[in-house]
mmCIF file of C-alpha atoms and ligand atoms in Angstrom:
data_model
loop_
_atom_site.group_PDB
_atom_site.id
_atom_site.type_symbol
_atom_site.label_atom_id
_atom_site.label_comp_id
_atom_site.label_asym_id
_atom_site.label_seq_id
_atom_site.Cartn_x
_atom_site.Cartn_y
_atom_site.Cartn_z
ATOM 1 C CA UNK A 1 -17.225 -8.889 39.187
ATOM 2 C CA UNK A 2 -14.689 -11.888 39.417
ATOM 3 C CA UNK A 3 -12.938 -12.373 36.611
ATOM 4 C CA UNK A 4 -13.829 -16.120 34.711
ATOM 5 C CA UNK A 5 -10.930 -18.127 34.789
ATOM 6 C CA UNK A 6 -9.858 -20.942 32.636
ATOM 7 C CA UNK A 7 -10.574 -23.232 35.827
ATOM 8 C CA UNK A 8 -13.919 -22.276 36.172
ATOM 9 C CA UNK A 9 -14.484 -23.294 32.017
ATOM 10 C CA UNK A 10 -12.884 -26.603 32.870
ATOM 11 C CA UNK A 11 -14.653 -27.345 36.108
ATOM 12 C CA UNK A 12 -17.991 -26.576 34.000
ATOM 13 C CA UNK A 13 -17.633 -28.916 31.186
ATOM 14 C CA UNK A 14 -15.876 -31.779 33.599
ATOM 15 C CA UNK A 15 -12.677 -31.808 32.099
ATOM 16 C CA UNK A 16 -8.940 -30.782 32.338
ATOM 17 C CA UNK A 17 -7.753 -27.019 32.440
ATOM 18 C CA UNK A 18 -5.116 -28.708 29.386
ATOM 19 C CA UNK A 19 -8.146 -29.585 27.417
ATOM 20 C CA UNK A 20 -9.436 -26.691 27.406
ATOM 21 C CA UNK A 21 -6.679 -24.547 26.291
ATOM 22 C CA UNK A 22 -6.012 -27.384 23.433
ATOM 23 C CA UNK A 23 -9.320 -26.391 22.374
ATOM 24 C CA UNK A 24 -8.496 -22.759 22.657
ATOM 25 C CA UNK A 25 -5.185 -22.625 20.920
ATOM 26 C CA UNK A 26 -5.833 -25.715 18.554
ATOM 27 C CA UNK A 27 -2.434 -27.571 19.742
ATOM 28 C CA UNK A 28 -3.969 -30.501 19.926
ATOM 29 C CA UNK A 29 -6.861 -32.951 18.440
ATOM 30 C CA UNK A 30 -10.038 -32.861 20.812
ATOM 31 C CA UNK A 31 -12.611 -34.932 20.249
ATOM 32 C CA UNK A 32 -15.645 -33.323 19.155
ATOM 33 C CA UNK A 33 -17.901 -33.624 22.296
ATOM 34 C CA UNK A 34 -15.364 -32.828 24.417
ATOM 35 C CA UNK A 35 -14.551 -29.991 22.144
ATOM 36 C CA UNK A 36 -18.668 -28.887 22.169
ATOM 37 C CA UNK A 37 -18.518 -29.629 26.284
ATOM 38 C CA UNK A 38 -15.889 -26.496 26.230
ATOM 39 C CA UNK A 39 -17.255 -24.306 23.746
ATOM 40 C CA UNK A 40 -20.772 -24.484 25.459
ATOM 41 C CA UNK A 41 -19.330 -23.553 29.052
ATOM 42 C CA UNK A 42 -16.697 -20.947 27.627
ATOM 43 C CA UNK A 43 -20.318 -19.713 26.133
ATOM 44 C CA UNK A 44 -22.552 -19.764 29.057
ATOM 45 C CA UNK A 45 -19.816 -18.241 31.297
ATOM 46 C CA UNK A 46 -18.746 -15.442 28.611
ATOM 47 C CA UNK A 47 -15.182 -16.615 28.643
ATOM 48 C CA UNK A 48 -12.904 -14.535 26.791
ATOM 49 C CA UNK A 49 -8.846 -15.979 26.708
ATOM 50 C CA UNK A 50 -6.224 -13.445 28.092
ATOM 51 C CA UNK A 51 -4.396 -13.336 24.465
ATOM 52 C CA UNK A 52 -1.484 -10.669 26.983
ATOM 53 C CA UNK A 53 -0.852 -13.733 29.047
ATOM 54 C CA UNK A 54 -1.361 -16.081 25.769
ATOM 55 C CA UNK A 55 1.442 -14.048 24.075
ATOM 56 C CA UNK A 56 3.614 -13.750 27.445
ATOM 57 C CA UNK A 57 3.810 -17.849 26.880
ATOM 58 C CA UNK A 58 4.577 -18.279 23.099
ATOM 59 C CA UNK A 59 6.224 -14.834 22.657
ATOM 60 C CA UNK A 60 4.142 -13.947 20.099
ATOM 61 C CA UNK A 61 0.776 -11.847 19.384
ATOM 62 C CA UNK A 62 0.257 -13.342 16.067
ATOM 63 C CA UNK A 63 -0.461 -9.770 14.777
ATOM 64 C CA UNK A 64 1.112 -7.756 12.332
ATOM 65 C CA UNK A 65 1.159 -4.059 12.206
ATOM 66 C CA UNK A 66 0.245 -2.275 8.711
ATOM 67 C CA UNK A 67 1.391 1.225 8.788
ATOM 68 C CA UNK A 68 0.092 3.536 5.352
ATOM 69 C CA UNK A 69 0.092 6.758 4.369
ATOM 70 C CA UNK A 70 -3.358 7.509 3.048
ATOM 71 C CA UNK A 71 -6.306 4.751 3.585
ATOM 72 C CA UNK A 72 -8.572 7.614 1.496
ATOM 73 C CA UNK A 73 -6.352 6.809 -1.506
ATOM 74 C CA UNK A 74 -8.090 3.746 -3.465
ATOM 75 C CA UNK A 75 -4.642 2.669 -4.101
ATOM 76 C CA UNK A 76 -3.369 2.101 -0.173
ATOM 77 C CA UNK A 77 -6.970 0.735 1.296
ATOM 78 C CA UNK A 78 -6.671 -2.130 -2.008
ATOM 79 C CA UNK A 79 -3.218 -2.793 -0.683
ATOM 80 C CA UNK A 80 -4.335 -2.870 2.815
ATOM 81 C CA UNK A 81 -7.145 -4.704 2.196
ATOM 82 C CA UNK A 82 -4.978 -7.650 0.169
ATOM 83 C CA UNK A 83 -2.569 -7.644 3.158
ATOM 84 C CA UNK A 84 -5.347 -8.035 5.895
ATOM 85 C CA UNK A 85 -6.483 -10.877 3.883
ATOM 86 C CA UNK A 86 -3.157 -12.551 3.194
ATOM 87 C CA UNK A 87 -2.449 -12.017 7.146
ATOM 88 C CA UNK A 88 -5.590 -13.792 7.843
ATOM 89 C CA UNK A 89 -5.200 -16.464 5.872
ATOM 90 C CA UNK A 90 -2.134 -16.757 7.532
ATOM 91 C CA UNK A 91 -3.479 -16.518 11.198
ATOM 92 C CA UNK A 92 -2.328 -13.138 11.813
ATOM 93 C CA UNK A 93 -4.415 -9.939 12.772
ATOM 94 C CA UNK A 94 -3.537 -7.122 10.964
ATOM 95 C CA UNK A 95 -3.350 -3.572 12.767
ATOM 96 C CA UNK A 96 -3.963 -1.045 10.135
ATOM 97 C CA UNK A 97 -2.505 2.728 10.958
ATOM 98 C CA UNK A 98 -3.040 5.619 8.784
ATOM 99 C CA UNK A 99 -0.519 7.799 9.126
ATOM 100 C CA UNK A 100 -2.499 10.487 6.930
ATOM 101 C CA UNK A 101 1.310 12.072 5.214
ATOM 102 C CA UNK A 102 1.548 12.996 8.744
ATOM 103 C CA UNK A 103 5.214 12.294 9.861
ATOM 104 C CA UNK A 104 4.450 12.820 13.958
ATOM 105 C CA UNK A 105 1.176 10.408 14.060
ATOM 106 C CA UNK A 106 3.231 8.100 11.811
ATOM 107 C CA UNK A 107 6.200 8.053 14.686
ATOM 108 C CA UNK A 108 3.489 7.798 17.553
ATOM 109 C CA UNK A 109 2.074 4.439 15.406
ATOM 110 C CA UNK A 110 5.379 3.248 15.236
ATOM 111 C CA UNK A 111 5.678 3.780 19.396
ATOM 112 C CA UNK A 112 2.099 2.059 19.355
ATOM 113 C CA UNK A 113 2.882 -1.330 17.848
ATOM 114 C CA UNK A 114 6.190 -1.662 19.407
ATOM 115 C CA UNK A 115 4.228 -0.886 22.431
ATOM 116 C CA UNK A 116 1.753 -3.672 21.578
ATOM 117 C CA UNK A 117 4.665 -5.883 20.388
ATOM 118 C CA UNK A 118 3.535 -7.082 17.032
ATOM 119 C CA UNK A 119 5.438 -9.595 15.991
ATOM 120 C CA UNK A 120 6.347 -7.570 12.556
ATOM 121 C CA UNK A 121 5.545 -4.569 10.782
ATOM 122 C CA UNK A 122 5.067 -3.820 6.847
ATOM 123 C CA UNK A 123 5.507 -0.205 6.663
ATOM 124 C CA UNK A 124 4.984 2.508 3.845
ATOM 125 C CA UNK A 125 6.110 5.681 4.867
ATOM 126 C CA UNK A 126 4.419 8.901 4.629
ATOM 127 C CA UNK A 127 7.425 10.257 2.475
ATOM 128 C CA UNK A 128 11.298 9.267 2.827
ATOM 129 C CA UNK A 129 11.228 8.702 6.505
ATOM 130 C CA UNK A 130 14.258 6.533 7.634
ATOM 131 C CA UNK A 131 14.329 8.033 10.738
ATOM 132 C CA UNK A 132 11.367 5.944 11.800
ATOM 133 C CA UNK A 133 12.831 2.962 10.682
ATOM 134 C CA UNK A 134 15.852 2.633 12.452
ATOM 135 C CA UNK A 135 13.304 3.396 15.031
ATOM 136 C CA UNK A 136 11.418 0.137 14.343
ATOM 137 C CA UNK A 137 14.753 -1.853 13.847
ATOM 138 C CA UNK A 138 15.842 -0.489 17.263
ATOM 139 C CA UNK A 139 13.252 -2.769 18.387
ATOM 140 C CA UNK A 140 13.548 -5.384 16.616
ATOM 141 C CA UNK A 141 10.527 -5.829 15.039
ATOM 142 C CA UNK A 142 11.172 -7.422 11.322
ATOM 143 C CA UNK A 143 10.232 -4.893 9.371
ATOM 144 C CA UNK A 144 9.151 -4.866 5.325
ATOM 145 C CA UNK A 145 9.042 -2.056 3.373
ATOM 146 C CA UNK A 146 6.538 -1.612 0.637
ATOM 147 C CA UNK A 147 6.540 1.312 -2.447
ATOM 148 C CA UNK A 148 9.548 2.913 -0.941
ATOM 149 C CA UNK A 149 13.516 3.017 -1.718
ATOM 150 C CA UNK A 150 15.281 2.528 1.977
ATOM 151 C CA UNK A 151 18.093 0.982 3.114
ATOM 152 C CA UNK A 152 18.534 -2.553 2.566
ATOM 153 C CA UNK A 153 20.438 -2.834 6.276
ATOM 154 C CA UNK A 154 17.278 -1.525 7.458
ATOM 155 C CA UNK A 155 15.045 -3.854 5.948
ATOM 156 C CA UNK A 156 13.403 -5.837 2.761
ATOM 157 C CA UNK A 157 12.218 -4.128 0.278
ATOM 158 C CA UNK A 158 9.007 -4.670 -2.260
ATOM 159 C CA UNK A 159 9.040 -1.563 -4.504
ATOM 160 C CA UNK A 160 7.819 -0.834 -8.324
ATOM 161 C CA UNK A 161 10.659 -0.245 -10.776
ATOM 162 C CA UNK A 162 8.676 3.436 -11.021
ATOM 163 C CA UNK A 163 11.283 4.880 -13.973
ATOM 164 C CA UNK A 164 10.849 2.368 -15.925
ATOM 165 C CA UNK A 165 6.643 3.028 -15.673
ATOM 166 C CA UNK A 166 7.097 6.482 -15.892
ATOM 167 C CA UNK A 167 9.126 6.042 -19.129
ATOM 168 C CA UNK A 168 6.378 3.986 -20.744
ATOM 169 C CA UNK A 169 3.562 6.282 -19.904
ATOM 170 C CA UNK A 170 5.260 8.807 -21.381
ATOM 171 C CA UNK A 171 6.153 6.928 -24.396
ATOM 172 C CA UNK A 172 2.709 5.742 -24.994
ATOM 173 C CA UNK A 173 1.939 9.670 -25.337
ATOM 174 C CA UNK A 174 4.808 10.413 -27.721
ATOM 175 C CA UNK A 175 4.027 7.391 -29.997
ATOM 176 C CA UNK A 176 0.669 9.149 -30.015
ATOM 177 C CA UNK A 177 1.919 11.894 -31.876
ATOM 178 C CA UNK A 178 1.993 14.422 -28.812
ATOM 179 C CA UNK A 179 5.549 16.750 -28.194
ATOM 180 C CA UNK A 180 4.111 18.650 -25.555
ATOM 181 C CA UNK A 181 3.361 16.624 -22.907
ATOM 182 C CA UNK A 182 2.851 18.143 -19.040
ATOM 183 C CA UNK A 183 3.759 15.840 -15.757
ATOM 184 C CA UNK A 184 1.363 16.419 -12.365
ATOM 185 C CA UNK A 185 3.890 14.886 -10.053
ATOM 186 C CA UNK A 186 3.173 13.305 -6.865
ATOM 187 C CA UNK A 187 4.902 15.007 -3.516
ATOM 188 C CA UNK A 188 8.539 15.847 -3.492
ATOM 189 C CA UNK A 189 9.842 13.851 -0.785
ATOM 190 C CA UNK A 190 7.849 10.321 -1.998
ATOM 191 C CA UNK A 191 10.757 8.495 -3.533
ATOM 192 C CA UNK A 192 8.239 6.586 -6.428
ATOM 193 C CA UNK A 193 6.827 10.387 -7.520
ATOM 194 C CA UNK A 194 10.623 11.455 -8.339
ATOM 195 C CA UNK A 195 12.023 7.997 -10.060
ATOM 196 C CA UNK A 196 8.379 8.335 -12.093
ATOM 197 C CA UNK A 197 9.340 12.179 -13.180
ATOM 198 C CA UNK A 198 12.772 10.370 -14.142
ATOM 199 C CA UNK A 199 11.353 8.016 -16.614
ATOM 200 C CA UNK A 200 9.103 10.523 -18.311
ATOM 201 C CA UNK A 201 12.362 13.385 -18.558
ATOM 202 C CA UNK A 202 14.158 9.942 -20.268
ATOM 203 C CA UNK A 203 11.054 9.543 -22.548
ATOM 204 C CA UNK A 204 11.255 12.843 -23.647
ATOM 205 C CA UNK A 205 14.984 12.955 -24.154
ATOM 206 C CA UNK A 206 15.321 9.916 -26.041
ATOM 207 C CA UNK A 207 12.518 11.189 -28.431
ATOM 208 C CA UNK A 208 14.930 14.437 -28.720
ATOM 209 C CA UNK A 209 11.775 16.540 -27.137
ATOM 210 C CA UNK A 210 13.078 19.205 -25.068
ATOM 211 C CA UNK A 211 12.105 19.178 -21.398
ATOM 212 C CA UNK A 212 9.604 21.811 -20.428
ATOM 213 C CA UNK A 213 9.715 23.372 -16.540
ATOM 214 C CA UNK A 214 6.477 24.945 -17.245
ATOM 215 C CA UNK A 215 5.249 21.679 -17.924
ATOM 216 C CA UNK A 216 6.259 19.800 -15.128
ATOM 217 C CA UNK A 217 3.541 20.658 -11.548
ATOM 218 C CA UNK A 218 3.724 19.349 -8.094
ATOM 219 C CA UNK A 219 0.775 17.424 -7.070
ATOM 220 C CA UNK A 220 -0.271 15.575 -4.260
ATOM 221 C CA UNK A 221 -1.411 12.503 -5.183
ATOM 222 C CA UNK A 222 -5.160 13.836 -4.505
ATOM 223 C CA UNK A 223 -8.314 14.452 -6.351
ATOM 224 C CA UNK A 224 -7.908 18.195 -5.498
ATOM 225 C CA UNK A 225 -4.109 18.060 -6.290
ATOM 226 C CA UNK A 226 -5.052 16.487 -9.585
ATOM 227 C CA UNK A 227 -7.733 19.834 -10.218
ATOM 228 C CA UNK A 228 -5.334 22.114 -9.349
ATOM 229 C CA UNK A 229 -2.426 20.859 -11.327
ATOM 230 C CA UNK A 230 -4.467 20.464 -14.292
ATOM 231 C CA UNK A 231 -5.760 24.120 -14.239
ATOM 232 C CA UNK A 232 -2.014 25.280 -13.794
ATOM 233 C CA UNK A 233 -1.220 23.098 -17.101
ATOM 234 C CA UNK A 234 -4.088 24.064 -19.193
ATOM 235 C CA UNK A 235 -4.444 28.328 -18.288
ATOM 236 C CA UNK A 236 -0.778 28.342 -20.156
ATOM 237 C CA UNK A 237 -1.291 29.772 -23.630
ATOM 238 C CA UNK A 238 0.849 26.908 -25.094
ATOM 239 C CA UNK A 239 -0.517 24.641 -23.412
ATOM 240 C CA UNK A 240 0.148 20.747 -23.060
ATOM 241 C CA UNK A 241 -2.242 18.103 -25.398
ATOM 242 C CA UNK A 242 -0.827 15.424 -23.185
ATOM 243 C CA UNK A 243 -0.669 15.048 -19.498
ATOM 244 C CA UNK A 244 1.291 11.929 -17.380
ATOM 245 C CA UNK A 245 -0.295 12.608 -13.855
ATOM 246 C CA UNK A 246 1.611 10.456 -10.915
ATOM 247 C CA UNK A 247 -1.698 8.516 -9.922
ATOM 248 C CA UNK A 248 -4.849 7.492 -10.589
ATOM 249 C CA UNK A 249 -6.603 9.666 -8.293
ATOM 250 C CA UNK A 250 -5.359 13.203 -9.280
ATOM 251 C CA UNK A 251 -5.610 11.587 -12.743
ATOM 252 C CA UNK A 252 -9.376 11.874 -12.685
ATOM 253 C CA UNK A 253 -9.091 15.175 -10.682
ATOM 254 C CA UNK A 254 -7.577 16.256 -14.007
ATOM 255 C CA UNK A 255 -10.023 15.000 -16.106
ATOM 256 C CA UNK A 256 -13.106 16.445 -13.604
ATOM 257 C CA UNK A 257 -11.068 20.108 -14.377
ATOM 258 C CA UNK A 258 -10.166 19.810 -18.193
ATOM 259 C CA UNK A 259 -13.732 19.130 -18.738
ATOM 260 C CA UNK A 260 -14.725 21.944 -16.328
ATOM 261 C CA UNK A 261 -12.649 24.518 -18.406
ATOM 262 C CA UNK A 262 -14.405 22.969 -21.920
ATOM 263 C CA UNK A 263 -11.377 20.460 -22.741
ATOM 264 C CA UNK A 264 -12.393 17.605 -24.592
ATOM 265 C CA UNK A 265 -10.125 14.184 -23.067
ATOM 266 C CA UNK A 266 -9.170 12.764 -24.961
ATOM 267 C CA UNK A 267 -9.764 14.808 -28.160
ATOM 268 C CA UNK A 268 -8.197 18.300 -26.974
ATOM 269 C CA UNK A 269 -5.838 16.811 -24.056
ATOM 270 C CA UNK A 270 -4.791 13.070 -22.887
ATOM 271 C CA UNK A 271 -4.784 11.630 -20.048
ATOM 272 C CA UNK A 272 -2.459 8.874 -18.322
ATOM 273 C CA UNK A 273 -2.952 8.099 -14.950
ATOM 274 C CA UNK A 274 -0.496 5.219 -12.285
ATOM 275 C CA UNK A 275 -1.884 2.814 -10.200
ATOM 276 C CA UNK A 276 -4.869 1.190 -11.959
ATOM 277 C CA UNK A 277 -7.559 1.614 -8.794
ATOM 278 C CA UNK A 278 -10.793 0.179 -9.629
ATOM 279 C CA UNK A 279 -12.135 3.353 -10.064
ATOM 280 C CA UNK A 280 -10.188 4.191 -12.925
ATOM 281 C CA UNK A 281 -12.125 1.508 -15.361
ATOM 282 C CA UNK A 282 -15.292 3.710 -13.988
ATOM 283 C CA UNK A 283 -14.480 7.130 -14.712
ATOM 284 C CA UNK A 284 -15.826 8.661 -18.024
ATOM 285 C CA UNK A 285 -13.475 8.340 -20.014
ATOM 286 C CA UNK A 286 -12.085 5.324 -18.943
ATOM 287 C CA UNK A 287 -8.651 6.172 -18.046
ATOM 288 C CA UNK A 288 -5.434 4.846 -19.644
ATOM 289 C CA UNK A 289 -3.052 4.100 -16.770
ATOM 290 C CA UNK A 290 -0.454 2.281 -15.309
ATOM 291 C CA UNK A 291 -1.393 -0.773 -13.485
ATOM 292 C CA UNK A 292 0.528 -1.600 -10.641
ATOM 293 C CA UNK A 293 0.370 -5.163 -9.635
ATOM 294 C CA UNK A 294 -1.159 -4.758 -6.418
ATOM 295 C CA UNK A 295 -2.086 -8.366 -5.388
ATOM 296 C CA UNK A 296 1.401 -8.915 -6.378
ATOM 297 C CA UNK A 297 3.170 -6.619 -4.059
ATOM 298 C CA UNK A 298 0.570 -7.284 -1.376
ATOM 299 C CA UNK A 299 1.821 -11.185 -1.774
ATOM 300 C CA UNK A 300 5.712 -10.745 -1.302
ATOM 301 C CA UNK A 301 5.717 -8.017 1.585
ATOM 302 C CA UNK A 302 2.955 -10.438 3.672
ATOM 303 C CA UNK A 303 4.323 -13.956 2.620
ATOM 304 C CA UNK A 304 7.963 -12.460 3.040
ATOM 305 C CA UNK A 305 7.383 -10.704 6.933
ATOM 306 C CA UNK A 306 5.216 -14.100 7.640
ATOM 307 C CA UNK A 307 8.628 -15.994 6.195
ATOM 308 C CA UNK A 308 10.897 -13.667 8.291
ATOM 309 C CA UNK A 309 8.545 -14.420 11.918
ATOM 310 C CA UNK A 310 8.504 -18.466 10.890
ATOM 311 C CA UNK A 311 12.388 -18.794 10.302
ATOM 312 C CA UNK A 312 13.907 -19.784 13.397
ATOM 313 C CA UNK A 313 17.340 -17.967 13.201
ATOM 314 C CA UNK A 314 17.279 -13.598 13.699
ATOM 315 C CA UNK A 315 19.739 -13.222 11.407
ATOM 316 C CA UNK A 316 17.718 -13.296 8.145
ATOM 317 C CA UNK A 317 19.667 -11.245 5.008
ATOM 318 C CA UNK A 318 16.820 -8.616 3.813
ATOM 319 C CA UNK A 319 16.205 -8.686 0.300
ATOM 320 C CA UNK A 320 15.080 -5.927 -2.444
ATOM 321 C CA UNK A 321 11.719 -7.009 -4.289
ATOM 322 C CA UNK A 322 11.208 -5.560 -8.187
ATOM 323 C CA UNK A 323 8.130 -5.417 -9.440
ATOM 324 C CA UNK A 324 6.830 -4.072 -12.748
ATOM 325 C CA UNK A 325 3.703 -2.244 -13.971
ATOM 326 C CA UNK A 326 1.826 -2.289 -17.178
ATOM 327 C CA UNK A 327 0.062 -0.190 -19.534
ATOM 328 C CA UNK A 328 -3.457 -0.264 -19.805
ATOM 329 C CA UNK A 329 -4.665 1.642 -22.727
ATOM 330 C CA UNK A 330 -8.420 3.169 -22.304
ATOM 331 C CA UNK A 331 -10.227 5.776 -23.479
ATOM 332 C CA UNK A 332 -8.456 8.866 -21.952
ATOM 333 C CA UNK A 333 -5.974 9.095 -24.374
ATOM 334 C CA UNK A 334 -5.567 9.694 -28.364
ATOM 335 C CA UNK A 335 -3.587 10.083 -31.474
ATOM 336 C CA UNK A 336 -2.531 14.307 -31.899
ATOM 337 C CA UNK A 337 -2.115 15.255 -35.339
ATOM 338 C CA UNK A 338 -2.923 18.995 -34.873
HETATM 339 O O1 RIB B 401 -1.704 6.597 -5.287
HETATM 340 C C1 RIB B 401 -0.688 6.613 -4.320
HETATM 341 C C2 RIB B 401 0.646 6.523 -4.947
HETATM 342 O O2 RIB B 401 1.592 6.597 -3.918
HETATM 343 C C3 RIB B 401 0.833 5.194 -5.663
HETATM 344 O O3 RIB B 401 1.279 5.418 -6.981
HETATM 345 C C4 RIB B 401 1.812 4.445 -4.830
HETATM 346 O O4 RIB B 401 2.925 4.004 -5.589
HETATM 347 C C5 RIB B 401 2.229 5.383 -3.745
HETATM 348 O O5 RIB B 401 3.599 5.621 -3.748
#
């Protein structure tokens, strides 16, 4: 079947083949029956516009690739979500791969969108992986990296000041009364998990309460890692009557398993979760958490890649990003005087 050219859509409505792609790529004012003329024959003859040979003109694709560890966490499909919004707003298409933690698919989605040349990439990595990113420099593909600590040669960076949070979550506990608080970390190699752990061992130090191995598990940052790391804290005899899990959702995997085993949260063990999903308002109890300001960090990594593809000049300086989180106290924690 011959293929319907932007020749035959002119020749239909009776006008130029410039018109019409003014009226496709808005470049210029058409007036409106002219503008209806176009749309009606690029209708009737099912025109679609070659966006390959649209982007072999302008050099762009006006698409931006989105690259995530997890979309089944509640805390990286809000993210995404905020970013596919922003990038529409901002007349980009936003190509959203889930890596799933999975360090070879995230490399063949990196191939991918250099493949598809998108004109820039916001990337969070499925653990410290800077390997791929001097892959995606290689290419040249401005490049922003969100919730991790790389290298600043490499690219900007939006990131959580994650010691400080952890420190105040833990804090929050102590000033509750409770000495022996437990830690379900997030996975080893996830650069925000460790500086979180960091800020809860200064919390406990500067309280003069002695850190506790046996109190400290690894998680995953999963409903299931958040059961299993609870059961591991609360089958020790001394147990913990305070737990800082590393995010929201193994937070109320923790709360599903104390309650399971005939805990009381908060009465026999508290509860403070990290991200503030909207599911943690939901939960019964409502969990106490750390709220991370999502829209926020969603905001500078879009606004600062679309700033990066707008400037004219390639040599832009990358730039570090701080943001801060903030406690939000619920009903999954309480005062110990036992
Ligand atoms: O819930 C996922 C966690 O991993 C969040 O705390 C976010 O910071 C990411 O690093």
């Amino acid at each position: 079947m011959k293929r319907v050219t932007i020749k035959d859509v002119a020749e239909r409505a009776g006008v130029s083949t410039a018109t019409v792609s003014h009226v496709i790529n808005n470049t210029r004012h058409v007036e409106e029956n002219t503008r209806n003329l176009v749309e009606q024959s690029m209708n009737d003859l099912r025109y679609h516009p070659n966006s390959l040979a649209r982007s072999l003109r302008s050099g762009e694709t006006k698409t931006i690739g989105l690259i995530v560890p997890d979309v089944s966490n509640l805390f990286f499909a809000d993210i995404a979500r905020r970013i596919e919004n922003l990038g529409y707003e901002h007349g980009y298409s936003v190509i959203l791969c889930n890596s799933g933690n999975d360090l070879k698919k995230q490399r063949t989605y990196i191939d991918t969108l250099t493949a598809k040349q998108v004109d820039g990439v916001i990337f969070i990595s499925a653990g410290e992986s800077t390997e791929d990113l001097e892959r995606l420099s290689k290419s040249n593909t401005p490049i922003v990296v969100a919730d991790r600590v790389v290298p600043l040669s490499l690219a900007d960076v939006v990131l959580l000041n994650n010691e400080e949070a952890g420190y105040t979550a833990t804090k929050h506990l102590i000033d509750l009364g409770h000495t022996k608080i437990g830690c379900i970390t997030g996975p080893s190699d996830v650069s925000p998990s460790m500086q979180r752990v960091s800020g809860y061992r200064r919390a406990l130090e500067e309280n003069d309460i002695r850190f506790k191995d046996k109190y400290v598990t690894a998680g995953d940052f999963t409903y299931r890692g958040g059961n299993e790391g609870m059961k591991r804290l609360l089958s020790q005899p001394d147990r913990p009557s305070a737990v800082f899990v590393l995010n929201d959702m193994m937070a109320i995997g923790a709360i599903s398993t104390a309650r399971s085993l005939g805990y009381r949260v908060p009465e026999d063990v508290s509860i403070v979760g990290f991200d503030d999903i909207e599911l943690a308002n939901a939960v019964n109890p409502a969990l106490t958490t750390m709220a991370q300001p999502m829209q926020e960090l969603a905001d500078v990594a879009t606004k600062r890649l679309i700033e990066k593809l707008l400037s004219s000049e390639g040599n832009w300086e990358n730039q570090k990003f701080v943001l801060h989180a903030k406690l939000v106290v619920r009903e999954s924690t309480a005062p110990w005087e036992k």
